[in-house]
Short mmCIF file of C-alpha atoms in Angstrom, two decimals:
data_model
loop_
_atom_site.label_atom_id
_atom_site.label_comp_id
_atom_site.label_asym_id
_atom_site.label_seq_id
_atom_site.Cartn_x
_atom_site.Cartn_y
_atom_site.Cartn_z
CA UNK A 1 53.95 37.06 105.26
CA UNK A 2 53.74 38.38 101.48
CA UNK A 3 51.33 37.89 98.87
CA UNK A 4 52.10 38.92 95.31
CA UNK A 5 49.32 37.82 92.29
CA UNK A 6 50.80 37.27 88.59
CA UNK A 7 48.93 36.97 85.17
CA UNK A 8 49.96 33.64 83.26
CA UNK A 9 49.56 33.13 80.23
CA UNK A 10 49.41 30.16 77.84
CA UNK A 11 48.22 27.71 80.27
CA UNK A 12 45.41 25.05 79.19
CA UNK A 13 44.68 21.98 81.37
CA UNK A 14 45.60 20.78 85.03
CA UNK A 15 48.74 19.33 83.66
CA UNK A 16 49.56 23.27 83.23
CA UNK A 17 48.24 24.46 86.45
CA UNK A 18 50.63 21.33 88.27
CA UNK A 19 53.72 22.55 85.88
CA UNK A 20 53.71 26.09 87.32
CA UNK A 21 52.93 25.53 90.78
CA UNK A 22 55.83 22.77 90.96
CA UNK A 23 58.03 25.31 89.50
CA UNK A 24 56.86 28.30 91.42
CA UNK A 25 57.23 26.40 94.96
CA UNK A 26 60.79 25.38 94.36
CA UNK A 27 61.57 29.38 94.58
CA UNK A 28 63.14 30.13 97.81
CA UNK A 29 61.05 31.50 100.05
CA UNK A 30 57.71 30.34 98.78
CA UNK A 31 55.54 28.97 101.47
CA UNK A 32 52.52 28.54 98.51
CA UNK A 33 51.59 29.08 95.04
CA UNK A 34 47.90 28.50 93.82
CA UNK A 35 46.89 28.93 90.19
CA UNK A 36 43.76 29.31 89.08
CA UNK A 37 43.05 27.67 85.39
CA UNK A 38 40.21 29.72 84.38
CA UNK A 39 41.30 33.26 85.17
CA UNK A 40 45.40 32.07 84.89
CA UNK A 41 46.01 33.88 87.91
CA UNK A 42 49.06 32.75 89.94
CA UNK A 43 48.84 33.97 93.63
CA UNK A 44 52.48 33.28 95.51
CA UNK A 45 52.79 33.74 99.60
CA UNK A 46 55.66 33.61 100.88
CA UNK A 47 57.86 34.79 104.23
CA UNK A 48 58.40 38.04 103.06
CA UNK A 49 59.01 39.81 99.77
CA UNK A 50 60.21 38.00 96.84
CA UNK A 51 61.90 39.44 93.70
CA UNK A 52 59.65 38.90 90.63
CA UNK A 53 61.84 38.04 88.12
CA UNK A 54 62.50 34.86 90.44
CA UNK A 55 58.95 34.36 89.63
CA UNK A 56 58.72 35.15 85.99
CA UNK A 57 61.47 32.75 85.98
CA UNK A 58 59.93 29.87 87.73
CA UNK A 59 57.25 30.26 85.25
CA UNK A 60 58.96 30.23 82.06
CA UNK A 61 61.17 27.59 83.34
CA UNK A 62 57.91 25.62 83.41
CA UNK A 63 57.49 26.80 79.79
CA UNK A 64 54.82 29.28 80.27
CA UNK A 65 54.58 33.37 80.55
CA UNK A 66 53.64 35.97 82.73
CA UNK A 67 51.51 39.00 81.23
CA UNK A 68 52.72 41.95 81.50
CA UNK A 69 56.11 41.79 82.82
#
């Protein structure tokens, strides 16, 4: 089991927070993804390490950004 935590940015309503973590579970290898709206913070478990740019990926597909990548 892995954890990772990533900044995102841009993000405004629930509508947002539903947007990423749709996006963010369909990576493979992703058992969860919360988001929390108020801080933007996107916390992803998953089976075992996951390559971030899969992430940062997932959540610009979904038309948002990750800080500091």
């Amino acid at each position: 089991m892995s954890t990772a935590t990533y900044t995102v940015k841009g993000m405004t309503c629930g509508h947002c927070v539903s947007s990423v973590k749709e996006e963010v579970s369909e990576v493979a290898g992703v058992t969860s993804a919360e988001v929390d709206l108020a801080s933007g913070l996107l916390t992803v478990n998953s089976d075992g390490p996951i390559d971030a740019a899969k992430i940062v990926s997932a959540v610009e597909e979904a038309g948002y950004e990750v800080a500091n990548q």
